[in-house]
Coordinates of C-alpha atoms in Angstrom, one line a residue:
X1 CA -53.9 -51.1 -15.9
X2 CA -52.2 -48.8 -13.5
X3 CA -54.3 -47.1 -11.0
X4 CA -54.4 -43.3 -12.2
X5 CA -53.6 -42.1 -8.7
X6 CA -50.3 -44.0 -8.9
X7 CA -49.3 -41.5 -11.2
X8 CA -47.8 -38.8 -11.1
X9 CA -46.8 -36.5 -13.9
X10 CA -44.0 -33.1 -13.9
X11 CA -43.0 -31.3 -16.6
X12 CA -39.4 -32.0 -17.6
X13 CA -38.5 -28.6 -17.2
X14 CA -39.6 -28.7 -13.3
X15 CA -37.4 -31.3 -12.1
X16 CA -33.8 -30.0 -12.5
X17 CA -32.5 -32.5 -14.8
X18 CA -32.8 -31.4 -18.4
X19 CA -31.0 -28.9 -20.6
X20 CA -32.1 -25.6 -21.6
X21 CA -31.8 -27.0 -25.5
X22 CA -34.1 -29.3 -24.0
X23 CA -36.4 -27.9 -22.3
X24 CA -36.7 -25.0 -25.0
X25 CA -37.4 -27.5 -27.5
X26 CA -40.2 -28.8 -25.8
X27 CA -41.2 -25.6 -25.0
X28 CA -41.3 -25.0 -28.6
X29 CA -39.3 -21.8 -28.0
X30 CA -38.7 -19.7 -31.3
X31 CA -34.8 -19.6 -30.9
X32 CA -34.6 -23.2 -31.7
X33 CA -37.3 -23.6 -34.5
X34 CA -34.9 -23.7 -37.2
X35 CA -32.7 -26.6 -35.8
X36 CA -35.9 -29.0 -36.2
X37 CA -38.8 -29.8 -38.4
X38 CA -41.9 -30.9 -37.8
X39 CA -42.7 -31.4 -34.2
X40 CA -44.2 -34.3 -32.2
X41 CA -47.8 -33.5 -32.5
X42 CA -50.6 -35.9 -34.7
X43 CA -50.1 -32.8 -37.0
X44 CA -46.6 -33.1 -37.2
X45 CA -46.5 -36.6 -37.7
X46 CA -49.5 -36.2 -40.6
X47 CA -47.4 -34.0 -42.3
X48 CA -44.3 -36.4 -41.6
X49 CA -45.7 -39.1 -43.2
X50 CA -46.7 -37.6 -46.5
X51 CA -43.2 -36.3 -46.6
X52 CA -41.7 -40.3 -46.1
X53 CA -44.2 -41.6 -47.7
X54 CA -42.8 -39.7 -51.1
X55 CA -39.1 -40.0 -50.5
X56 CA -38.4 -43.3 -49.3
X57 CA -37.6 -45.7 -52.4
X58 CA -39.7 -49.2 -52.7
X59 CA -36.4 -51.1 -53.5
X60 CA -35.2 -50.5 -50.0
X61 CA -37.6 -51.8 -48.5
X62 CA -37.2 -55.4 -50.1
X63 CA -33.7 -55.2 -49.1
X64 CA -34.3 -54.2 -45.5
X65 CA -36.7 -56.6 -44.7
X66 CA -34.1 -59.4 -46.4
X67 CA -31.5 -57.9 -43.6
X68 CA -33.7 -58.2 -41.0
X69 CA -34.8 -61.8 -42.0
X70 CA -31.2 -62.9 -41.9
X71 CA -30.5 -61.2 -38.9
X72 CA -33.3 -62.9 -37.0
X73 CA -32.3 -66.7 -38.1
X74 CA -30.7 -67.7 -35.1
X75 CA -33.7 -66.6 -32.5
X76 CA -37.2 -67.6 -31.7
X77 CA -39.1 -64.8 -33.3
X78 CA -42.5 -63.6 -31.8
X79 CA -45.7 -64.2 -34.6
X80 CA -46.2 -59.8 -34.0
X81 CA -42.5 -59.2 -34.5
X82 CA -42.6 -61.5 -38.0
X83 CA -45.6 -59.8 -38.8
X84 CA -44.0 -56.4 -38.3
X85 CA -40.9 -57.3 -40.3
X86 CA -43.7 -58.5 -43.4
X87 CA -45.3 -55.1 -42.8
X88 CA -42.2 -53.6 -43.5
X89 CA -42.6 -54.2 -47.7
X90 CA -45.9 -52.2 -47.6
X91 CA -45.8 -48.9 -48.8
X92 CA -47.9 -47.7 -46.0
X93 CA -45.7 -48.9 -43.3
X94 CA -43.1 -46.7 -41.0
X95 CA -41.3 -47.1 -38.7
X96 CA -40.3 -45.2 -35.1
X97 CA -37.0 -46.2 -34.3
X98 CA -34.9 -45.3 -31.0
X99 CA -30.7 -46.3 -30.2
X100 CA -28.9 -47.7 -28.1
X101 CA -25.5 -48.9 -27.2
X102 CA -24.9 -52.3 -26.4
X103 CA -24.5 -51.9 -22.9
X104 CA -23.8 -55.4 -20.6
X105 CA -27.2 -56.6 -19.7
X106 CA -28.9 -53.2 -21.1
X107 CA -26.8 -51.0 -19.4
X108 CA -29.1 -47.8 -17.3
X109 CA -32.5 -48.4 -16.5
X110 CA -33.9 -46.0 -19.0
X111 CA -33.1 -48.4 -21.8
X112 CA -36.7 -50.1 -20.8
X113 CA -38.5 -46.6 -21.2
X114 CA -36.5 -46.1 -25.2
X115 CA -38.2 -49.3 -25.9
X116 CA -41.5 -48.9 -24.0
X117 CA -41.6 -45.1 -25.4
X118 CA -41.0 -46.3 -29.1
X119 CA -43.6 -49.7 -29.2
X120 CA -46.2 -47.1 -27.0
X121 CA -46.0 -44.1 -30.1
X122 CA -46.4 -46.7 -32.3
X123 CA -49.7 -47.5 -30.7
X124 CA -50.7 -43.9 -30.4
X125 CA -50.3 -43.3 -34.5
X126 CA -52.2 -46.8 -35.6
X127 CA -55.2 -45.3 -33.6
X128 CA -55.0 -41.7 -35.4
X129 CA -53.6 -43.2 -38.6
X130 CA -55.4 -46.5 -39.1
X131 CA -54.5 -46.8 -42.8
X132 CA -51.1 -47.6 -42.0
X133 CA -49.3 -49.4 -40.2
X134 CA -46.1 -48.8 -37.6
X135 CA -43.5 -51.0 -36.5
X136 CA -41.1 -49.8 -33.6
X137 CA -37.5 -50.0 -34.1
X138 CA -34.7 -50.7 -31.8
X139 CA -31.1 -49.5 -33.4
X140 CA -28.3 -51.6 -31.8
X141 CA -25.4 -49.5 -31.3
X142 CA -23.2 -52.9 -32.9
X143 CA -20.4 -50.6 -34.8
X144 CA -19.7 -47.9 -31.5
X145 CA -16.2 -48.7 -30.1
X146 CA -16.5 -47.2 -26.8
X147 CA -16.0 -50.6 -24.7
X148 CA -15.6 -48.3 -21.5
X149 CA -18.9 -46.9 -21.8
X150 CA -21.0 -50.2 -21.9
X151 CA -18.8 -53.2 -20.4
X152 CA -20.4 -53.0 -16.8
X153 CA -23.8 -52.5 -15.3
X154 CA -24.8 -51.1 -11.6
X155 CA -26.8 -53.9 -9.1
X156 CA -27.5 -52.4 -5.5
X157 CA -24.3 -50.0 -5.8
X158 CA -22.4 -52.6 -7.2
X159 CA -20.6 -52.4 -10.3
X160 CA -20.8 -55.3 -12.1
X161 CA -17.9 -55.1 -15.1
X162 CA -16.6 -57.4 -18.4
X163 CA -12.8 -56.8 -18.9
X164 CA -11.3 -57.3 -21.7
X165 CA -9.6 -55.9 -24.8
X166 CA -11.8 -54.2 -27.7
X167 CA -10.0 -52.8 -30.7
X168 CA -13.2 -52.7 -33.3
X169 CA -16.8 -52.4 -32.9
X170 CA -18.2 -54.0 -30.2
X171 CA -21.1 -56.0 -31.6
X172 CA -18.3 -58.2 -32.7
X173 CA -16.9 -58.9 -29.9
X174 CA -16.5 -62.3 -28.8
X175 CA -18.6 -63.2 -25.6
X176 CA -15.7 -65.0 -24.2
X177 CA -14.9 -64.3 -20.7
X178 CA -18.6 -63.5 -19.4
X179 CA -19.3 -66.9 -17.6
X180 CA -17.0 -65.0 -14.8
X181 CA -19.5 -62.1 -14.8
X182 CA -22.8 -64.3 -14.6
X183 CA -21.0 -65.8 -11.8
X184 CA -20.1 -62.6 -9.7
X185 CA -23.8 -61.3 -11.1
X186 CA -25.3 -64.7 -9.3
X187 CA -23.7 -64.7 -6.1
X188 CA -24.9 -60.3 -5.7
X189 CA -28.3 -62.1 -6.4
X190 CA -31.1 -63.3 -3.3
X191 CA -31.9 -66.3 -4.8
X192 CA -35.9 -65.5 -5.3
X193 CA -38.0 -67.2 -8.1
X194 CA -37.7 -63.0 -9.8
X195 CA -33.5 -63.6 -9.1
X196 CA -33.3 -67.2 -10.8
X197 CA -35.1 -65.8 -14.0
X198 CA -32.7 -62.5 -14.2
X199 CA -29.5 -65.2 -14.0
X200 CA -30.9 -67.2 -16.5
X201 CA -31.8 -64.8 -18.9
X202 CA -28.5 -63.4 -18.5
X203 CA -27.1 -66.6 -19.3
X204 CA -29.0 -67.7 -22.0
X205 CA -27.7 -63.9 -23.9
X206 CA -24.6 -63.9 -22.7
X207 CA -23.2 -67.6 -22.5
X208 CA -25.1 -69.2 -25.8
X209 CA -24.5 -66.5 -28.1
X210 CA -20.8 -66.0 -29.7
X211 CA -20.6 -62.5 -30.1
X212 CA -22.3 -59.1 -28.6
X213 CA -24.9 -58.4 -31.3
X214 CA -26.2 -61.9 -31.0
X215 CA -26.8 -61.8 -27.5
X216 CA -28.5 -58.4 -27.3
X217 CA -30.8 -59.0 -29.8
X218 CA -31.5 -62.4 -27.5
X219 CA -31.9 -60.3 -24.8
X220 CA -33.9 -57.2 -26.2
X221 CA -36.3 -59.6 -28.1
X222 CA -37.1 -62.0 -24.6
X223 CA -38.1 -58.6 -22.8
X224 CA -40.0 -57.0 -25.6
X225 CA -40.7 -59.6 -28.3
X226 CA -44.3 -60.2 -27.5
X227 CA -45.4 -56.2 -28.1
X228 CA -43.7 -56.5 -32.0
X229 CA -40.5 -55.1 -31.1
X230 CA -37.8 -55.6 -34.1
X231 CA -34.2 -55.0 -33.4
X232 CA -31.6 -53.7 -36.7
X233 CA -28.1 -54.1 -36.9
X234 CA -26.6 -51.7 -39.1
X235 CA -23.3 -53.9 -39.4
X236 CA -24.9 -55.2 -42.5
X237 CA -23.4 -55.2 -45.8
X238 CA -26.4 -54.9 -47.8
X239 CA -28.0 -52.3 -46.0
X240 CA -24.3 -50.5 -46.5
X241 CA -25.1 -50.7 -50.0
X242 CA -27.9 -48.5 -49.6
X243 CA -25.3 -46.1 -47.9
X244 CA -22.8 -46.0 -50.3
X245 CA -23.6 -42.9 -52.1
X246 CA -23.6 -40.8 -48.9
X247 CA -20.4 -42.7 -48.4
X248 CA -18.8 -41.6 -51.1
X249 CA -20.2 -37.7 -50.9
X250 CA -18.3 -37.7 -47.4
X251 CA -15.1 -39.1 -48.4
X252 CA -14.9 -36.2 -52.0
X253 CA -16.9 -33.3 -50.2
X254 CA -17.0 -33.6 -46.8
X255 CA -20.4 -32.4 -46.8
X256 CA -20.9 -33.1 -43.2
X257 CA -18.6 -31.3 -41.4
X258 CA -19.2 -28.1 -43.5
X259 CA -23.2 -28.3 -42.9
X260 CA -23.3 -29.2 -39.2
X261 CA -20.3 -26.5 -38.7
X262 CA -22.7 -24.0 -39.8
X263 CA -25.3 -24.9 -38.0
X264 CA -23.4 -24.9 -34.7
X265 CA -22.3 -21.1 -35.6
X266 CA -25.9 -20.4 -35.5
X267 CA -26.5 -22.5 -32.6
X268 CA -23.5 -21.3 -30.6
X269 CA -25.6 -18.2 -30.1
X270 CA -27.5 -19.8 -27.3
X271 CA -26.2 -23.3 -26.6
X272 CA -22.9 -25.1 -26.2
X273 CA -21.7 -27.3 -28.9
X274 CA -23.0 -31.4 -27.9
X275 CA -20.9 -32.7 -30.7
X276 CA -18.0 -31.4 -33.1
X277 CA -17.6 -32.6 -36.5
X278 CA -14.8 -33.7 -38.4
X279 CA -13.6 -33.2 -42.0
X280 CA -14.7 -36.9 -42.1
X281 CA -17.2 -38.5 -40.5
X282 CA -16.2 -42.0 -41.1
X283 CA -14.6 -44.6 -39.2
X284 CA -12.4 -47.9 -41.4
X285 CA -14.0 -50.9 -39.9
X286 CA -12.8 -54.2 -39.5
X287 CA -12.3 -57.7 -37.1
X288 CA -9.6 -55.8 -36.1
X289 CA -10.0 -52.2 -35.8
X290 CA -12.0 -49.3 -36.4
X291 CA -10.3 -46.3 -37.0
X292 CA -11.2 -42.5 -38.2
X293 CA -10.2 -41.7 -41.8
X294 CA -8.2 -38.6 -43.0
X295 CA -7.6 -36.4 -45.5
X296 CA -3.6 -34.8 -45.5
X297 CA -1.4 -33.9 -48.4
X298 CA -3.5 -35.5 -51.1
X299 CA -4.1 -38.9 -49.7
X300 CA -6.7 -41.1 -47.9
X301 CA -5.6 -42.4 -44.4
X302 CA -6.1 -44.7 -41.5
X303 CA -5.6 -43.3 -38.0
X304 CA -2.8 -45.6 -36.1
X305 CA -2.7 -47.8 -39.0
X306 CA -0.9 -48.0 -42.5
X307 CA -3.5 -48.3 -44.4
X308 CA -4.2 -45.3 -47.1
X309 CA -5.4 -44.7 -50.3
X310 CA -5.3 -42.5 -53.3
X311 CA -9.3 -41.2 -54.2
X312 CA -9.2 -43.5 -57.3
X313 CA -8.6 -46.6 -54.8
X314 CA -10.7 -45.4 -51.9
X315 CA -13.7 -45.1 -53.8
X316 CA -13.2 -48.8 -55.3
X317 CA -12.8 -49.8 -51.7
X318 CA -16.1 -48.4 -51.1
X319 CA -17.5 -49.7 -54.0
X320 CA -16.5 -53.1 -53.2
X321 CA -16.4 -53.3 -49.2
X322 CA -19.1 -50.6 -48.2
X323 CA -19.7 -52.9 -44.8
X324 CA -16.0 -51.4 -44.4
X325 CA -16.9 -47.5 -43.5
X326 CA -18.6 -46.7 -40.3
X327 CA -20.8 -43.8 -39.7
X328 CA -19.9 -41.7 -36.2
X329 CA -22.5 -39.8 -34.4
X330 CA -22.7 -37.3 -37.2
X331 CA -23.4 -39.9 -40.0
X332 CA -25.2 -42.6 -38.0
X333 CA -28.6 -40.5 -38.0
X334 CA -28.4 -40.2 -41.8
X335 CA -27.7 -43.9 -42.2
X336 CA -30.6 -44.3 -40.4
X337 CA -33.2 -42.7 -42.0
X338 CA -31.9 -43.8 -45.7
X339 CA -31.9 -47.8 -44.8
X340 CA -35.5 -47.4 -42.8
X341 CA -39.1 -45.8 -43.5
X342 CA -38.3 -43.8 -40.3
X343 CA -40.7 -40.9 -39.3
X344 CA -39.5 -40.3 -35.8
X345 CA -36.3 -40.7 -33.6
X346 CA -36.7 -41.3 -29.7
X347 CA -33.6 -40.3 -27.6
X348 CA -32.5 -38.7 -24.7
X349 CA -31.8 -35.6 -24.0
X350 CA -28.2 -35.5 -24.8
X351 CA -29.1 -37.7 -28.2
X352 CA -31.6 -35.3 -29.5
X353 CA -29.3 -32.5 -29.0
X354 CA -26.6 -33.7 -30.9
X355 CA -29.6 -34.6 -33.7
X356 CA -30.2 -30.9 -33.8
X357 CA -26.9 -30.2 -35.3
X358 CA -28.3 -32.0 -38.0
X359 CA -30.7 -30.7 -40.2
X360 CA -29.1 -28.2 -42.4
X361 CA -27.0 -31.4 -43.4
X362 CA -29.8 -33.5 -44.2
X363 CA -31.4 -30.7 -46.3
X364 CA -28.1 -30.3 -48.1
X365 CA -28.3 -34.4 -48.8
X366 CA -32.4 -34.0 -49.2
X367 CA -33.1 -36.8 -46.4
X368 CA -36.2 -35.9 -44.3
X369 CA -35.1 -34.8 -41.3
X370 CA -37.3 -36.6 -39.1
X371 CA -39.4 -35.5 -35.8
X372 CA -37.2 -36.2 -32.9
X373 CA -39.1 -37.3 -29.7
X374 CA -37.9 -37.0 -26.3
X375 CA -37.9 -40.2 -24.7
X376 CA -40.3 -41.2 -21.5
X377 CA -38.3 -40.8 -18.0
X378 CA -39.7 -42.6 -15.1
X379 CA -39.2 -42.9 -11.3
X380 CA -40.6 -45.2 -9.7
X381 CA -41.5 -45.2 -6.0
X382 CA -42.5 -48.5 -4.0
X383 CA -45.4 -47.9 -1.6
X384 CA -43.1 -47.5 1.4
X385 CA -41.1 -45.0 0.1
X386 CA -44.5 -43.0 -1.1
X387 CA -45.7 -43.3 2.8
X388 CA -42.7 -42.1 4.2
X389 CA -42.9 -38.8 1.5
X390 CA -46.2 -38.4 3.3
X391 CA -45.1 -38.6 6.6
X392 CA -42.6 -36.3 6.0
X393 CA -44.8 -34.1 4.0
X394 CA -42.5 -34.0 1.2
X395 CA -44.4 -33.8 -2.4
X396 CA -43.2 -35.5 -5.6
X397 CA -42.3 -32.1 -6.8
X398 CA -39.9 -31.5 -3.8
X399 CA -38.4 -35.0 -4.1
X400 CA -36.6 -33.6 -6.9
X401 CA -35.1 -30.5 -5.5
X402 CA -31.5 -30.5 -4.6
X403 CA -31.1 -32.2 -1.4
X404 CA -29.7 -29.1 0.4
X405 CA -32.7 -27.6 -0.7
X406 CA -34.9 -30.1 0.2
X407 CA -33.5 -30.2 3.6
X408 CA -33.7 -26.5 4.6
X409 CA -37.0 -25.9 3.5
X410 CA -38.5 -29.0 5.0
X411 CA -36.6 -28.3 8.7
X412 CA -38.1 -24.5 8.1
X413 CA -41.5 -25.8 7.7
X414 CA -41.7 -28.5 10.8
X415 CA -39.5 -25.9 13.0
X416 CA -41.5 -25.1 16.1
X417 CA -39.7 -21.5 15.7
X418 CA -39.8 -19.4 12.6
X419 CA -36.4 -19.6 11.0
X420 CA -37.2 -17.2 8.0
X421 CA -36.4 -13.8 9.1
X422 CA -38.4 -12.1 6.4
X423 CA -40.2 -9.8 9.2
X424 CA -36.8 -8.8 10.4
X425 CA -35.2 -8.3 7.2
X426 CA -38.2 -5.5 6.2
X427 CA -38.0 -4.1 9.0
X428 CA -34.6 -3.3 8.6
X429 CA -34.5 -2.2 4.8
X430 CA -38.1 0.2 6.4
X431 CA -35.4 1.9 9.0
X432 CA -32.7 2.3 6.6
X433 CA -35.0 4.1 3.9
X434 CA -36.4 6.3 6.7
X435 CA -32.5 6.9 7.7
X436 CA -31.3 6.9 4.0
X437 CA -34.1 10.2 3.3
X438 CA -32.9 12.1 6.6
X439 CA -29.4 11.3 5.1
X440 CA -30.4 13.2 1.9
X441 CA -31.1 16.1 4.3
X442 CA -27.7 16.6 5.7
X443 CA -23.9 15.8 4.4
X444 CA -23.1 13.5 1.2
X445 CA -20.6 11.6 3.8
X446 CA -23.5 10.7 5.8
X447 CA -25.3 8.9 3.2
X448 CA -22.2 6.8 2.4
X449 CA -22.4 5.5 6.5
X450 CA -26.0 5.3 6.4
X451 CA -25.7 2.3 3.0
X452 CA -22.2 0.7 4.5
X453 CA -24.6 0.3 7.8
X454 CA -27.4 -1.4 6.1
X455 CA -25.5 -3.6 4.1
X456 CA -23.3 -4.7 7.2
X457 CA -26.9 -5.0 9.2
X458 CA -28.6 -7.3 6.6
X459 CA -25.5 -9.5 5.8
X460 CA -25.6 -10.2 10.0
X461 CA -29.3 -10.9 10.1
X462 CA -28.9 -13.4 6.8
X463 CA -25.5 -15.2 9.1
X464 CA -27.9 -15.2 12.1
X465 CA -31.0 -16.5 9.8
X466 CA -28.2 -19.4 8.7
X467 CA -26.8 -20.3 12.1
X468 CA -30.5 -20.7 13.8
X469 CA -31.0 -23.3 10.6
X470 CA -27.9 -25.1 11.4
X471 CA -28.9 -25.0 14.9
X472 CA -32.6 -26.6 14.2
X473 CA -31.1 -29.1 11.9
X474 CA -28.6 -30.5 14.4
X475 CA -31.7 -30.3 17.0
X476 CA -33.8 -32.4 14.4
X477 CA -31.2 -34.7 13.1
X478 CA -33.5 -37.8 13.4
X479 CA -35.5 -35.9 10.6
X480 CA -32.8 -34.7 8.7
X481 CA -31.3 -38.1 8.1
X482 CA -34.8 -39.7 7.2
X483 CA -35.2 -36.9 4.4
X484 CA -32.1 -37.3 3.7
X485 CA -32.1 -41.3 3.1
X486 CA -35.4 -41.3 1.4
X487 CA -34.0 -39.1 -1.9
X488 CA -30.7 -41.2 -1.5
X489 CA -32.6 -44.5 -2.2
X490 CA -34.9 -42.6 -5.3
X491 CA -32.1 -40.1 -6.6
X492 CA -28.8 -42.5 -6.3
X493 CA -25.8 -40.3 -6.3
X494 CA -28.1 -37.2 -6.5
X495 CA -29.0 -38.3 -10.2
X496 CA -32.2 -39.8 -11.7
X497 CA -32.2 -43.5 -10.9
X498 CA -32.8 -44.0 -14.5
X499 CA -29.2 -43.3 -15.2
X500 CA -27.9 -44.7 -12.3
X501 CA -30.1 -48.5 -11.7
X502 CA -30.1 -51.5 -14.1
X503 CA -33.4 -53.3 -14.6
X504 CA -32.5 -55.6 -12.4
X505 CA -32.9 -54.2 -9.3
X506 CA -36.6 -53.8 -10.4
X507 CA -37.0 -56.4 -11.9
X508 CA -35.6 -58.2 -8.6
X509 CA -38.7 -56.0 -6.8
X510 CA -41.7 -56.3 -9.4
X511 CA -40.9 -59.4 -11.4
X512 CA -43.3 -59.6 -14.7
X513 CA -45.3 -56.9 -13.6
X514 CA -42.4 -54.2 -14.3
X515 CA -42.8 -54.0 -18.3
X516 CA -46.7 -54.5 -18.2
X517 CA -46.8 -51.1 -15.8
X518 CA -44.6 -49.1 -18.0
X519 CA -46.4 -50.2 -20.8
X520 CA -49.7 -49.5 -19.7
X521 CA -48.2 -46.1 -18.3
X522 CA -45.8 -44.3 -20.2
X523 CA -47.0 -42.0 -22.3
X524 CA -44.6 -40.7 -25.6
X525 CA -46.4 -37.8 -26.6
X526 CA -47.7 -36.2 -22.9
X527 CA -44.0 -34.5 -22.8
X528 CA -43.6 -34.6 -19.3
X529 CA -41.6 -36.5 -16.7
X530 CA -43.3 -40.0 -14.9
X531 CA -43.6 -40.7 -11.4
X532 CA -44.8 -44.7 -10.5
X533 CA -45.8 -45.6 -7.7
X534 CA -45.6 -49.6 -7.9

């Protein structure tokens, strides 16, 4: 177990980096209510499990778990990961699932807290809700076809990057061509017993499996297979046969767009829009491609393709290739909770804004909408960089102020001189009221001098008050730059390292202790930000 005063905890609303849509959900704020359900509380999550524990059909189940089974054949499967796939036939089993793109060798570091948040509130429930049982989810991404977004991966500033053409969705893709990036990935490595295990798991994914899926589930179950992690792929045609109806809604009724557009008119109110919907939320999916489909003048299309269909013809193409037809980020979430006994969804912040679009839709489709959880961040601090926060007497809570901020404050506060000119600035605005209520006594014109005066006065003392800072900062560079290079190394390019860092570098650092900490620290349901000190 972690030592509890290597921890630190802020709320996520105190460090800076998350939305007001955020934030006010987590504040629970009454202008946002309506976009959400029941909230992550044991309460919420009582009630959540009634609700799925009446709408979710026994068939599914059988042929989820038959999906799952096949899609594990070609991996060493943990005996807890088996044993959560068997749970998943009981009646009394659910499931908290989190998503994530298939990003080259998992992409950001905060793909480790998804996981670790999602296996951790799994825990949580089975000790408040010992009658049934949960098994934590992870949602590959296999059908996105963003290959910019997740063919590279940072190492120590360095961007380590798989080119090549993708046309469809990327779980198909070929792994062809990544022996070139194991070898640039090697040589940026030190050679350390924690290096040769990173290059050889990296291998083993990457240059023994054939296409993308394979090779992240490889990946994804060696680093979390032992706590019972199991991994979907929604590329499946059976569990698209589960789908089909919803399918078919979109394509006639466009059901989608028109309930997610009104909830973004209500929503525009106070936020800006995270995603727009289109008349149809659909994408035609095949080896080759995996285009949006249309609706103009009557007839069913392909974008950039010459494929089309009359309605009679789509919807026997649906009927007989539903593997075909690709949710976007509108439909995935409903796909979701129709194929799995889903009570909770663990994102991001930027994920569970889009998800609050969402739930006029799912009430129009009558899916549960499910509690949406915001995911664990982390930063973690080695024991160095924690003793040279001390010695500059910076707190965690400073750490995450802008670094201009950070700066002035700090050189204010070891100054020898007093560089806040409060006093003087009182003073001042004293002499002017006196001045400003003899004015009053005498001509209007006077009055007009007297206020030009004191806002000429005040913006010189606040230019003075700036140039003495300057002044003490170049006369205590030596401590300007240490400040300055500590948040550089935590906060790469002035973002959380989170979004920044691949697992690797920590892993590089901690070795097998790195999962065990977050493990035994990250807490789902606590609701505010982590700070580790490892």
């Amino acid at each position: 177990m972690i030592e509890e005063d290597c921890l630190t905890t802020i709320p996520f609303a105190r460090t800076g980096y998350f939305s007001d849509i955020i934030c006010d959900y987590l504040a629970q704020n009454d202008k946002i209510k309506s976009f959400y359900s029941n909230f992550s509380t044991i309460d919420g999550f009582k009630k959540q499990i009634e609700l799925k524990r009446l709408s979710f059909q026994t068939e599914s189940r059988s042929i989820l778990v038959k999906s799952l089974e096949d899609q594990y054949q070609k991996i060493e499967v943990s005996s807890t990961t088996k044993s959560n796939i068997e749970l998943l036939k009981k009646e009394n089993t659910f499931t908290i699932t989190t998503g994530h793109q298939l990003n080259l060798f998992t992409g950001p570091l905060y793909f480790l807290y998804k996981i670790v948040s999602t296996i951790n509130l799994c825990k949580q429930l089975k000790r408040e809700f010992p009658d049934d049982n949960f098994v934590p989810i992870y949602w590959m991404a296999t059908e996105d076809h963003d290959f910019d977004e997740i063919n590279y991966f940072n190492f120590k500033g360095q961007k380590i990057s798989w080119n090549r053409d993708s046309k469809s969705g990327v779980g198909r893709l070929p792994t062809d061509g990544l022996e070139n990036v194991a070898a640039i990935f090697e040589k940026a490595l030190d050679g350390s017993k924690n290096a040769k295990y990173l290059i050889h798991l990296f291998k083993e994914a990457y240059l023994k499996h054939d296409n993308l899926t394979d090779a992240t589930r490889y990946l994804t179950n060696e680093l979390f297979n032992q706590y019972g992690l199991v991994i979907i792929d929604g590329d499946d045609t059976n569990l698209k046969e589960l789908f089909k109806p919803f399918v078919e809604d979109e394509l006639l009724n466009q059901t989608s767009f028109k309930q997610v557009s009104k909830t973004i008119e209500k929503q525009l109110k106070n936020y800006g829009i995270q995603v727009n919907p289109r008349e149809i939320n659909l994408f035609y999916l095949t080896d080759a491609i995996r285009e949006r489909i249309v609706f103009e003048h009557g007839i069913y299309k392909v974008v950039d393709s010459d494929i089309s269909w009359s309605k009679d013809d789509l919807l026997k193409e649906v009927n007989a290739f539903p593997e075909r037809f690709s949710p976007n980020v509108i439909m995935r979430p409903l796909y979701q909770e129709i194929i799995l006994p889903n009570l909770c969804y663990i994102g991001g912040g930027g994920e569970l804004a889009y998800w609050l679009e969402l739930k006029d839709y799912f009430e129009a489709v009558k899916i549960p909408f499910p509690i949406l959880l915001l995911r664990n961040s982390a930063l973690i601090i080695s024991e160095k960089q924690f003793n040279k926060a001390e010695k500059l007497k910076i707190s965690i809570d400073e750490l995450f102020l802008d670094q201009h901020q950070l700066v002035n404050k700090k050189i204010k506060e070891i100054s020898e001189i007093e560089i806040d000119f409060s006093k003087q600035r009182n003073s001042l605005e004293k002499q002017f009221t006196d001045l400003e209520e003899l004015a009053t006594k005498t001509d209007k014109s006077f009055i007009g001098a007297v206020k030009a005066q004191k806002v000429k006065q005040l913006k010189g003392l606040n230019t003075l008050e700036k140039r003495l800072l300057s002044a003490q900062k170049r006369k205590l560079k030596d401590e300007v730059d240490r400040i300055k290079e500590l948040q550089n190394q935590l906060f790469p390019n002035q973002s959380l390292e989170e979004r920044q860092r691949n697992f690797s570098e920590l892993y590089l650092l901690y070795g097998d202790r790195l999962i065990p900490t977050l493990m035994a620290t990250l807490n789902p349901l606590e609701g505010k930000f982590s700070v580790i000190q490892l």
